[in-house]
PDB file of C-alpha atoms in Angstrom:
ATOM      1  CA  UNK A 261     -25.401-110.829-181.788  1.00  0.00           C
ATOM      2  CA  UNK A 262     -26.884-107.385-182.386  1.00  0.00           C
ATOM      3  CA  UNK A 263     -26.034-105.758-185.712  1.00  0.00           C
ATOM      4  CA  UNK A 264     -24.629-102.250-185.571  1.00  0.00           C
ATOM      5  CA  UNK A 265     -27.146 -99.721-186.908  1.00  0.00           C
ATOM      6  CA  UNK A 266     -26.282 -98.097-190.235  1.00  0.00           C
ATOM      7  CA  UNK A 267     -26.352 -94.279-190.229  1.00  0.00           C
ATOM      8  CA  UNK A 268     -26.628 -92.646-193.657  1.00  0.00           C
ATOM      9  CA  UNK A 269     -25.139 -89.145-193.614  1.00  0.00           C
ATOM     10  CA  UNK A 270     -26.070 -88.231-197.194  1.00  0.00           C
ATOM     11  CA  UNK A 271     -29.252 -86.339-196.304  1.00  0.00           C
ATOM     12  CA  UNK A 272     -27.609 -84.587-193.326  1.00  0.00           C
ATOM     13  CA  UNK A 273     -24.746 -83.482-195.611  1.00  0.00           C
ATOM     14  CA  UNK A 274     -27.270 -81.725-197.859  1.00  0.00           C
ATOM     15  CA  UNK A 275     -27.643 -78.891-195.345  1.00  0.00           C
ATOM     16  CA  UNK A 276     -31.304 -79.671-194.596  1.00  0.00           C
ATOM     17  CA  UNK A 277     -31.837 -78.916-190.880  1.00  0.00           C
ATOM     18  CA  UNK A 278     -34.567 -81.530-190.464  1.00  0.00           C
ATOM     19  CA  UNK A 279     -32.344 -84.202-192.070  1.00  0.00           C
ATOM     20  CA  UNK A 280     -29.507 -83.170-189.754  1.00  0.00           C
ATOM     21  CA  UNK A 281     -31.819 -83.476-186.723  1.00  0.00           C
ATOM     22  CA  UNK A 282     -33.151 -86.866-187.843  1.00  0.00           C
ATOM     23  CA  UNK A 283     -29.612 -88.167-188.333  1.00  0.00           C
ATOM     24  CA  UNK A 284     -28.624 -86.875-184.890  1.00  0.00           C
ATOM     25  CA  UNK A 285     -31.578 -88.749-183.365  1.00  0.00           C
ATOM     26  CA  UNK A 286     -30.549 -91.942-185.205  1.00  0.00           C
ATOM     27  CA  UNK A 287     -26.988 -91.580-183.865  1.00  0.00           C
ATOM     28  CA  UNK A 288     -28.260 -91.027-180.329  1.00  0.00           C
ATOM     29  CA  UNK A 289     -30.483 -94.099-180.601  1.00  0.00           C
ATOM     30  CA  UNK A 290     -27.607 -96.201-181.937  1.00  0.00           C
ATOM     31  CA  UNK A 291     -25.288 -95.072-179.160  1.00  0.00           C
ATOM     32  CA  UNK A 292     -27.874 -95.831-176.494  1.00  0.00           C
ATOM     33  CA  UNK A 293     -28.990 -99.194-177.924  1.00  0.00           C
ATOM     34  CA  UNK A 294     -25.755-100.782-179.150  1.00  0.00           C
ATOM     35  CA  UNK A 295     -22.929 -98.329-178.513  1.00  0.00           C
ATOM     36  CA  UNK A 296     -21.847 -98.625-182.140  1.00  0.00           C
ATOM     37  CA  UNK A 297     -22.930 -97.556-185.604  1.00  0.00           C
ATOM     38  CA  UNK A 298     -21.708 -97.826-189.176  1.00  0.00           C
ATOM     39  CA  UNK A 299     -21.567 -94.646-191.235  1.00  0.00           C
ATOM     40  CA  UNK A 300     -22.448 -94.587-194.953  1.00  0.00           C
ATOM     41  CA  UNK A 301     -23.155 -91.671-197.269  1.00  0.00           C
ATOM     42  CA  UNK A 302     -20.132 -89.853-195.853  1.00  0.00           C
ATOM     43  CA  UNK A 303     -18.762 -88.731-199.217  1.00  0.00           C
ATOM     44  CA  UNK A 304     -15.268 -90.161-198.780  1.00  0.00           C
ATOM     45  CA  UNK A 305     -15.669 -93.357-200.823  1.00  0.00           C
ATOM     46  CA  UNK A 306     -12.961 -92.473-203.370  1.00  0.00           C
ATOM     47  CA  UNK A 307     -10.442 -91.543-200.664  1.00  0.00           C
ATOM     48  CA  UNK A 308     -11.295 -94.718-198.738  1.00  0.00           C
ATOM     49  CA  UNK A 309     -10.792 -96.894-201.823  1.00  0.00           C
ATOM     50  CA  UNK A 310      -7.437 -95.225-202.524  1.00  0.00           C
ATOM     51  CA  UNK A 311      -6.178 -95.681-198.975  1.00  0.00           C
ATOM     52  CA  UNK A 312      -7.212 -99.352-198.941  1.00  0.00           C
ATOM     53  CA  UNK A 313      -5.386 -99.831-202.258  1.00  0.00           C
ATOM     54  CA  UNK A 314      -2.314 -98.210-200.689  1.00  0.00           C
ATOM     55  CA  UNK A 315      -2.543-100.579-197.706  1.00  0.00           C
ATOM     56  CA  UNK A 316      -2.837-103.614-200.003  1.00  0.00           C
ATOM     57  CA  UNK A 317       0.255-102.426-201.896  1.00  0.00           C
ATOM     58  CA  UNK A 318       2.174-101.934-198.653  1.00  0.00           C
ATOM     59  CA  UNK A 319       1.334-105.410-197.333  1.00  0.00           C
ATOM     60  CA  UNK A 320       2.146-107.019-200.723  1.00  0.00           C
ATOM     61  CA  UNK A 321       5.792-105.907-200.434  1.00  0.00           C
ATOM     62  CA  UNK A 322       8.526-108.375-199.490  1.00  0.00           C
ATOM     63  CA  UNK A 323       8.799-108.822-195.718  1.00  0.00           C
ATOM     64  CA  UNK A 324      12.235-107.237-195.440  1.00  0.00           C
ATOM     65  CA  UNK A 325      10.961-104.138-197.256  1.00  0.00           C
ATOM     66  CA  UNK A 326       7.938-103.786-194.935  1.00  0.00           C
ATOM     67  CA  UNK A 327      10.175-104.090-191.884  1.00  0.00           C
ATOM     68  CA  UNK A 328      12.187-101.101-193.068  1.00  0.00           C
ATOM     69  CA  UNK A 329       9.196 -99.073-191.832  1.00  0.00           C
ATOM     70  CA  UNK A 330      10.105 -98.502-188.189  1.00  0.00           C
ATOM     71  CA  UNK A 331       7.876 -98.607-185.125  1.00  0.00           C
ATOM     72  CA  UNK A 332       8.175 -95.222-183.396  1.00  0.00           C
ATOM     73  CA  UNK A 333       6.000 -94.188-180.454  1.00  0.00           C
ATOM     74  CA  UNK A 334       2.936 -96.282-181.396  1.00  0.00           C
ATOM     75  CA  UNK A 335       3.253 -95.551-185.119  1.00  0.00           C
ATOM     76  CA  UNK A 336       4.730 -97.744-187.835  1.00  0.00           C
ATOM     77  CA  UNK A 337       4.801-101.371-188.870  1.00  0.00           C
ATOM     78  CA  UNK A 338       4.401-104.522-186.743  1.00  0.00           C
ATOM     79  CA  UNK A 339       4.905-107.868-188.516  1.00  0.00           C
ATOM     80  CA  UNK A 340       3.123-111.103-187.707  1.00  0.00           C
ATOM     81  CA  UNK A 341       5.134-113.553-185.613  1.00  0.00           C
ATOM     82  CA  UNK A 342       5.041-116.081-188.459  1.00  0.00           C
ATOM     83  CA  UNK A 343       6.644-113.661-190.932  1.00  0.00           C
ATOM     84  CA  UNK A 344       8.831-111.445-188.770  1.00  0.00           C
ATOM     85  CA  UNK A 345      12.463-111.023-189.648  1.00  0.00           C
ATOM     86  CA  UNK A 346      12.958-108.829-186.566  1.00  0.00           C
ATOM     87  CA  UNK A 347      11.278-110.597-183.633  1.00  0.00           C
ATOM     88  CA  UNK A 348      11.624-107.606-181.313  1.00  0.00           C
ATOM     89  CA  UNK A 349       8.261-106.402-182.618  1.00  0.00           C
ATOM     90  CA  UNK A 350       5.594-108.843-183.696  1.00  0.00           C
ATOM     91  CA  UNK A 351       1.889-109.569-183.591  1.00  0.00           C
ATOM     92  CA  UNK A 352       0.132-112.928-183.436  1.00  0.00           C
ATOM     93  CA  UNK A 353      -1.954-113.676-186.563  1.00  0.00           C
ATOM     94  CA  UNK A 354      -1.902-110.257-188.161  1.00  0.00           C
ATOM     95  CA  UNK A 355       0.498-107.645-189.370  1.00  0.00           C
ATOM     96  CA  UNK A 356      -0.394-103.994-189.071  1.00  0.00           C
ATOM     97  CA  UNK A 357       0.665-100.490-189.908  1.00  0.00           C
ATOM     98  CA  UNK A 358      -0.250 -97.479-187.760  1.00  0.00           C
ATOM     99  CA  UNK A 359      -0.077 -94.043-189.396  1.00  0.00           C
ATOM    100  CA  UNK A 360      -0.939 -90.602-188.046  1.00  0.00           C
ATOM    101  CA  UNK A 361      -1.542 -87.090-189.342  1.00  0.00           C
ATOM    102  CA  UNK A 362       1.995 -85.811-189.069  1.00  0.00           C
ATOM    103  CA  UNK A 363       4.229 -88.271-190.929  1.00  0.00           C
ATOM    104  CA  UNK A 364       5.460 -89.956-187.759  1.00  0.00           C
ATOM    105  CA  UNK A 365       7.136 -92.791-189.693  1.00  0.00           C
ATOM    106  CA  UNK A 366       8.464 -93.022-193.241  1.00  0.00           C
ATOM    107  CA  UNK A 367       6.254 -94.919-195.695  1.00  0.00           C
ATOM    108  CA  UNK A 368       6.133 -94.838-199.500  1.00  0.00           C
ATOM    109  CA  UNK A 369       5.387 -91.296-200.754  1.00  0.00           C
ATOM    110  CA  UNK A 370       2.249 -92.355-202.642  1.00  0.00           C
ATOM    111  CA  UNK A 371       0.856 -93.851-199.449  1.00  0.00           C
ATOM    112  CA  UNK A 372       1.579 -90.660-197.510  1.00  0.00           C
ATOM    113  CA  UNK A 373      -0.474 -88.665-200.022  1.00  0.00           C
ATOM    114  CA  UNK A 374      -3.362 -91.147-200.038  1.00  0.00           C
ATOM    115  CA  UNK A 375      -3.525 -91.311-196.234  1.00  0.00           C
ATOM    116  CA  UNK A 376      -3.356 -87.504-195.999  1.00  0.00           C
ATOM    117  CA  UNK A 377      -6.173 -87.140-198.550  1.00  0.00           C
ATOM    118  CA  UNK A 378      -8.284 -89.681-196.669  1.00  0.00           C
ATOM    119  CA  UNK A 379      -7.727 -88.056-193.294  1.00  0.00           C
ATOM    120  CA  UNK A 380      -8.326 -84.564-194.702  1.00  0.00           C
ATOM    121  CA  UNK A 381     -11.643 -85.754-196.191  1.00  0.00           C
ATOM    122  CA  UNK A 382     -12.710 -87.648-193.088  1.00  0.00           C
ATOM    123  CA  UNK A 383     -11.993 -85.034-190.400  1.00  0.00           C
ATOM    124  CA  UNK A 384     -14.987 -82.867-191.415  1.00  0.00           C
ATOM    125  CA  UNK A 385     -17.197 -85.978-191.289  1.00  0.00           C
ATOM    126  CA  UNK A 386     -15.907 -86.686-187.789  1.00  0.00           C
ATOM    127  CA  UNK A 387     -16.590 -83.052-186.881  1.00  0.00           C
ATOM    128  CA  UNK A 388     -20.191 -83.342-188.070  1.00  0.00           C
ATOM    129  CA  UNK A 389     -20.700 -86.539-186.072  1.00  0.00           C
ATOM    130  CA  UNK A 390     -19.264 -84.879-182.977  1.00  0.00           C
ATOM    131  CA  UNK A 391     -21.562 -81.854-183.415  1.00  0.00           C
ATOM    132  CA  UNK A 392     -24.546 -84.209-183.615  1.00  0.00           C
ATOM    133  CA  UNK A 393     -23.414 -86.083-180.513  1.00  0.00           C
ATOM    134  CA  UNK A 394     -22.857 -82.823-178.637  1.00  0.00           C
ATOM    135  CA  UNK A 395     -26.412 -81.776-179.424  1.00  0.00           C
ATOM    136  CA  UNK A 396     -27.705 -85.134-178.217  1.00  0.00           C
ATOM    137  CA  UNK A 397     -25.810 -84.690-174.951  1.00  0.00           C
ATOM    138  CA  UNK A 398     -27.133 -81.182-174.395  1.00  0.00           C
ATOM    139  CA  UNK A 399     -23.743 -79.480-174.556  1.00  0.00           C
ATOM    140  CA  UNK A 400     -22.606 -76.709-176.905  1.00  0.00           C
ATOM    141  CA  UNK A 401     -22.276 -77.767-180.555  1.00  0.00           C
ATOM    142  CA  UNK A 402     -18.566 -76.985-180.459  1.00  0.00           C
ATOM    143  CA  UNK A 403     -17.959 -78.879-177.193  1.00  0.00           C
ATOM    144  CA  UNK A 404     -15.971 -81.644-178.912  1.00  0.00           C
ATOM    145  CA  UNK A 405     -14.509 -79.366-181.597  1.00  0.00           C
ATOM    146  CA  UNK A 406     -12.786 -77.388-178.863  1.00  0.00           C
ATOM    147  CA  UNK A 407     -11.097 -80.622-177.792  1.00  0.00           C
ATOM    148  CA  UNK A 408     -10.187 -81.649-181.339  1.00  0.00           C
ATOM    149  CA  UNK A 409      -7.969 -78.756-182.355  1.00  0.00           C
ATOM    150  CA  UNK A 410      -4.989 -81.142-182.592  1.00  0.00           C
ATOM    151  CA  UNK A 411      -6.600 -84.534-183.222  1.00  0.00           C
ATOM    152  CA  UNK A 412      -4.608 -87.678-182.644  1.00  0.00           C
ATOM    153  CA  UNK A 413      -5.845 -89.640-185.608  1.00  0.00           C
ATOM    154  CA  UNK A 414      -4.108 -92.952-185.776  1.00  0.00           C
ATOM    155  CA  UNK A 415      -5.123 -95.050-188.726  1.00  0.00           C
ATOM    156  CA  UNK A 416      -4.432 -98.771-188.254  1.00  0.00           C
ATOM    157  CA  UNK A 417      -4.255-100.961-191.329  1.00  0.00           C
ATOM    158  CA  UNK A 418      -4.677-104.621-190.400  1.00  0.00           C
ATOM    159  CA  UNK A 419      -3.667-107.491-192.649  1.00  0.00           C
ATOM    160  CA  UNK A 420      -4.865-110.854-191.372  1.00  0.00           C
ATOM    161  CA  UNK A 421      -2.868-113.844-192.516  1.00  0.00           C
ATOM    162  CA  UNK A 422      -4.591-116.952-193.845  1.00  0.00           C
ATOM    163  CA  UNK A 423      -5.592-119.056-190.848  1.00  0.00           C
ATOM    164  CA  UNK A 424      -6.928-122.611-190.802  1.00  0.00           C
ATOM    165  CA  UNK A 425     -10.604-122.740-189.762  1.00  0.00           C
ATOM    166  CA  UNK A 426      -9.777-124.895-186.711  1.00  0.00           C
ATOM    167  CA  UNK A 427      -7.081-122.539-185.362  1.00  0.00           C
ATOM    168  CA  UNK A 428      -7.527-120.945-181.936  1.00  0.00           C
TER     169      UNK A 428
END
């Protein structure tokens, strides 16, 4: 197995043109070698911690309470088959919650705020990555930005249930 390269954005975020260029080269190399990379130094650690805390709180609720969050057009809650009260929507060994940018499904108000803060903080990071990738591809820096005016940012929170080590 090949490990995904780690791309540190902290120096590129400083505004230094040579750091930006070096980071863009590292992203290009990662995309060509493995097709994946892990981003660190993005500056959204606090928002990420808060949104993960919100997800843990959501999944810690009683099952009937979680299932009050509907599934509407690819957004909302899907219970695991083992826990589902409503078997019309279920997943195998995981439960998950899909949220978007526009409040597509009702969730606890605190979670709405934390997800919105996270997405608001992360969209500029995504924009910077897309500008770097555009440069690597030889297209205009705003090539992807033009196509991201109304991003469809679905955030999927996965909660894996305890599974015996010998399970399929």
